[in-house]
PDB file of C-alpha atoms in Angstrom:
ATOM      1  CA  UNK Q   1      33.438  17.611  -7.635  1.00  0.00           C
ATOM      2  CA  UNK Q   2      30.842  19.999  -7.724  1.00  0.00           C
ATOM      3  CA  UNK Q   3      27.272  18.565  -6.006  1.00  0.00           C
ATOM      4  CA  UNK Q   4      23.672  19.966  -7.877  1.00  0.00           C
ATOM      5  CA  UNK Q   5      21.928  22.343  -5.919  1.00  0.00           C
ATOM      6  CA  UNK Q   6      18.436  20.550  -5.013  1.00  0.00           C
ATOM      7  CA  UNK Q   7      17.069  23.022  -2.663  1.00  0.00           C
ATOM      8  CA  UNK Q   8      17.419  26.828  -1.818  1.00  0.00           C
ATOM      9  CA  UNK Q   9      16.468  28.776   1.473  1.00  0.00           C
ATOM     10  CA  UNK Q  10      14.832  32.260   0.415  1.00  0.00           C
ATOM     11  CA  UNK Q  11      12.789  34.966   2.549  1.00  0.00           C
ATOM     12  CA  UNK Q  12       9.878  33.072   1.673  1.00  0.00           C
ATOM     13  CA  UNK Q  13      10.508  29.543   2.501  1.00  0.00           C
ATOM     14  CA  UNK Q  14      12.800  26.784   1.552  1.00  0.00           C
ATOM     15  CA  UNK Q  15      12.449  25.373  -1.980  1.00  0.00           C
ATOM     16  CA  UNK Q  16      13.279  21.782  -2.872  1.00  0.00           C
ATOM     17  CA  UNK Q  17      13.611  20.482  -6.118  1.00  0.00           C
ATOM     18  CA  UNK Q  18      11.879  17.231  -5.701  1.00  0.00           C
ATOM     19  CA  UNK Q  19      12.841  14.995  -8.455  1.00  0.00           C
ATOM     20  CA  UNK Q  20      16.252  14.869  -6.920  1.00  0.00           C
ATOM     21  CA  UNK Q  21      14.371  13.395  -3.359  1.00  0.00           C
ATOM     22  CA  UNK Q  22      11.886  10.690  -4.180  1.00  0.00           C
ATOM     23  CA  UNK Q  23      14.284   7.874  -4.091  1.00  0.00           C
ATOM     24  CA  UNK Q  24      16.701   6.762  -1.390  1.00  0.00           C
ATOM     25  CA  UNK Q  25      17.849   8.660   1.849  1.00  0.00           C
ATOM     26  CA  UNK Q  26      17.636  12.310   2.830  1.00  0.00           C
ATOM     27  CA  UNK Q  27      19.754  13.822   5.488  1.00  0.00           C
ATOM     28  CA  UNK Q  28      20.209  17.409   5.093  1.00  0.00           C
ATOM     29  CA  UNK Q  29      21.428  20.667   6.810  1.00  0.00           C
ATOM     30  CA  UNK Q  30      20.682  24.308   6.641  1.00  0.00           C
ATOM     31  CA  UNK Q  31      22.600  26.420   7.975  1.00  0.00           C
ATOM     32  CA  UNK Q  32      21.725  30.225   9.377  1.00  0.00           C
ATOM     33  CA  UNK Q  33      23.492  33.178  11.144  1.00  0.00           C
ATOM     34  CA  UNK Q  34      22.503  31.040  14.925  1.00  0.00           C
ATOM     35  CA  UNK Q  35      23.293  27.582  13.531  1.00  0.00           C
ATOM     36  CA  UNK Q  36      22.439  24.430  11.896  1.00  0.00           C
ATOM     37  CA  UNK Q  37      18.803  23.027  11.042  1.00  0.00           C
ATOM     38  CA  UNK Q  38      19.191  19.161  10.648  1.00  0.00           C
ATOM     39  CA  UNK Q  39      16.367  17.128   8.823  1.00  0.00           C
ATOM     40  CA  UNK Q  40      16.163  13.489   7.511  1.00  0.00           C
ATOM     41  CA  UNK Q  41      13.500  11.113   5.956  1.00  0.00           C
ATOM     42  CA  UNK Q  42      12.306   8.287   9.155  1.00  0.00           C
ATOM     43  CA  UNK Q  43      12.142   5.043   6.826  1.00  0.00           C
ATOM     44  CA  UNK Q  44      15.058   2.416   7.601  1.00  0.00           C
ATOM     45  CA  UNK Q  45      14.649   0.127   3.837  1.00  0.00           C
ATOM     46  CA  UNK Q  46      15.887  -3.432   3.657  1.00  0.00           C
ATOM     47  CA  UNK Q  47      16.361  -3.832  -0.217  1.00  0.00           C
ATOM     48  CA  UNK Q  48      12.999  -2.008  -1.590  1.00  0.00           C
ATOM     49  CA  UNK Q  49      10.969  -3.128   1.781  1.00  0.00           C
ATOM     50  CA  UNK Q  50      10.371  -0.566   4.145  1.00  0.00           C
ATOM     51  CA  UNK Q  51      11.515  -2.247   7.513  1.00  0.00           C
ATOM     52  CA  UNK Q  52      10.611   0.849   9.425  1.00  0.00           C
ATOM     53  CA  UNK Q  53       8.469   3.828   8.809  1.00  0.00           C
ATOM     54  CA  UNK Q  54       9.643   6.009  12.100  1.00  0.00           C
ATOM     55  CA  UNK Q  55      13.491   5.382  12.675  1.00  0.00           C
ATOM     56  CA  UNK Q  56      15.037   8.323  14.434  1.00  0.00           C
ATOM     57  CA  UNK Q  57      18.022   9.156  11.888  1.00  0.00           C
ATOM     58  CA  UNK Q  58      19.253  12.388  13.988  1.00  0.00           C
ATOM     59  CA  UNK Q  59      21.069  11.421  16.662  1.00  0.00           C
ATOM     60  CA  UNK Q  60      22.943  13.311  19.951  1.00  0.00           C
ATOM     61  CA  UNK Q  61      26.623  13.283  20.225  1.00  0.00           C
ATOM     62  CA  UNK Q  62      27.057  15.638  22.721  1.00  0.00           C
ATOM     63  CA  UNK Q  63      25.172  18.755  24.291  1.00  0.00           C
ATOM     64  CA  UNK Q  64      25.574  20.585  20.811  1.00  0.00           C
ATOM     65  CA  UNK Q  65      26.266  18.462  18.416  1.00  0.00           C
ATOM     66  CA  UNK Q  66      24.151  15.839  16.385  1.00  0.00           C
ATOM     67  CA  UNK Q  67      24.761  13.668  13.579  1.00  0.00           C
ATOM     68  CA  UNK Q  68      22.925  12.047  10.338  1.00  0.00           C
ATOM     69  CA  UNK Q  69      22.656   8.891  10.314  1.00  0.00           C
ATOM     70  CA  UNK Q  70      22.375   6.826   7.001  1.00  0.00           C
ATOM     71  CA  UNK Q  71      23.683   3.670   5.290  1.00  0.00           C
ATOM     72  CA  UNK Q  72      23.445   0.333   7.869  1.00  0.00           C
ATOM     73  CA  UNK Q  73      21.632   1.231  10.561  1.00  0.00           C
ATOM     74  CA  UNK Q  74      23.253  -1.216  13.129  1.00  0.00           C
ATOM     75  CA  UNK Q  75      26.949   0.265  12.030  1.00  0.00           C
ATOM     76  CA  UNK Q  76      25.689   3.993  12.235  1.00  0.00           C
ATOM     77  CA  UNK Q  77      24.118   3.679  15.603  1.00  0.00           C
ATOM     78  CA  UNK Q  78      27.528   1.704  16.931  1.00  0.00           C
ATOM     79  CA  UNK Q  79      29.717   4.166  15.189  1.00  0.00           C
ATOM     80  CA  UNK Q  80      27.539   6.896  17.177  1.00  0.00           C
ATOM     81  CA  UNK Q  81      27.338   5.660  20.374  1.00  0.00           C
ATOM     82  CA  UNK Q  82      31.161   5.032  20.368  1.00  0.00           C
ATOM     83  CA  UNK Q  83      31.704   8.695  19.460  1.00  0.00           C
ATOM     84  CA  UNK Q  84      29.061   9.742  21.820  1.00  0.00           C
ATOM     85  CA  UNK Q  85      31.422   8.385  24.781  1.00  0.00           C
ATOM     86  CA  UNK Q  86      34.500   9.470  23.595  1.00  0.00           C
ATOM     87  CA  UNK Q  87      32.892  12.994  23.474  1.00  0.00           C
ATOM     88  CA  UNK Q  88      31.553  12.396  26.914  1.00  0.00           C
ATOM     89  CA  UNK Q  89      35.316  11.683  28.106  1.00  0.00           C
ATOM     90  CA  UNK Q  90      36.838  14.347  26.069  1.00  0.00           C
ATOM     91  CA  UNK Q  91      34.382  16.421  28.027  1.00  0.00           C
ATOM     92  CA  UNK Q  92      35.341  14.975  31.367  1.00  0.00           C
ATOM     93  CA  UNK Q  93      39.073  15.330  30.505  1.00  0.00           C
ATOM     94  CA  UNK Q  94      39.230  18.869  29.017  1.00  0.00           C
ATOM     95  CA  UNK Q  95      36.908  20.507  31.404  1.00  0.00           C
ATOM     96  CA  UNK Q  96      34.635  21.750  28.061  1.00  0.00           C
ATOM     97  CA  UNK Q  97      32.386  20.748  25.219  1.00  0.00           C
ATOM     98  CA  UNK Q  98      33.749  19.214  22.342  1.00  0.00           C
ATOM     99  CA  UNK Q  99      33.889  21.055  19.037  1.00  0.00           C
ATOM    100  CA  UNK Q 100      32.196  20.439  16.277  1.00  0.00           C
ATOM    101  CA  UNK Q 101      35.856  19.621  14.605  1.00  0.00           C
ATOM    102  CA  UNK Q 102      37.010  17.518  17.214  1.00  0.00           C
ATOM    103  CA  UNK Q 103      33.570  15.341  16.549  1.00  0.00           C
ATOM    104  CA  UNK Q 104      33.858  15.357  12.682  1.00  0.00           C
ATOM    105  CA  UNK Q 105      37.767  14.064  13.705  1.00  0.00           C
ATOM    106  CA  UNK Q 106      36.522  11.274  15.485  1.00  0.00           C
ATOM    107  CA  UNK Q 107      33.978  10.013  13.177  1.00  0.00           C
ATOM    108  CA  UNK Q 108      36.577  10.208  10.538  1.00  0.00           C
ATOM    109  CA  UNK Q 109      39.070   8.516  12.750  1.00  0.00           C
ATOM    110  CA  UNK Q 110      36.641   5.467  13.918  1.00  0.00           C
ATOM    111  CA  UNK Q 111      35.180   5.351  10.221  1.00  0.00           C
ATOM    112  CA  UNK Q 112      38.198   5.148   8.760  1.00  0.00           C
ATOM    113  CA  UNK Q 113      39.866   2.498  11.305  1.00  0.00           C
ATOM    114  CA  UNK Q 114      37.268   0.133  11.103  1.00  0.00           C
ATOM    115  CA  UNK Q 115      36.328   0.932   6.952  1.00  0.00           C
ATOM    116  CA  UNK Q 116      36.426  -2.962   6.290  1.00  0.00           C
ATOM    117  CA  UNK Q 117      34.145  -3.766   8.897  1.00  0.00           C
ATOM    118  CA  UNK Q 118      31.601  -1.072   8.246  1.00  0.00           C
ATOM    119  CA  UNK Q 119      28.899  -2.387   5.785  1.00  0.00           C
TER     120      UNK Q 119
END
């Protein structure tokens, strides 16, 4: 399945299409030749009541790698932290920073072990 394109990064600036953002989350990513440029909206919504105006939706994993966060806040931030320590270990263990595959594997692998209990 093919996603829409609703934004575009040319010499002059990054263009959005904004109908396709007013409602609901944004997390996105850009990428360029020295990396990644992460970005996401700050309001955690409970229903159509903003609960929080300045959540932090970016969060570490390890020296180099971060994550978006979005859906239940309280199942993100667990699913995070537990990654967060695994990559700390796997650190500790192998004697080197994780990859960025190794940390998409282990989100996968928690998500996917624990997909009834995730809201």
């Amino acid at each position: 399945m093919e996603m829409p394109v609703t934004g575009m990064l040319n010499e002059d600036g990054i263009h959005i299409d904004m109908d396709h953002l007013k409602k609901g989350e944004v997390n996105m990513a850009i990428t360029f030749a020295g990396g990644v440029i992460l970005g996401a909206d700050s309001r955690t919504t409970t229903g159509a009541y903003i609960a929080n105006r300045v959540t932090d939706k970016l969060t570490r994993v390890s020296d180099t790698i971060w994550c978006c966060r979005s859906g239940s806040a309280a199942d993100t931030q667990a699913v995070a932290d537990i990654v967060r320590y695994h990559l700390g270990m796997y650190a500790i263990m192998e004697g080197e920073q994780p990859t960025v595959g190794v940390a998409a594997g282990l989100f996968q692998e928690i998500c996917y072990a624990n997909k009834e209990q995730l809201s």
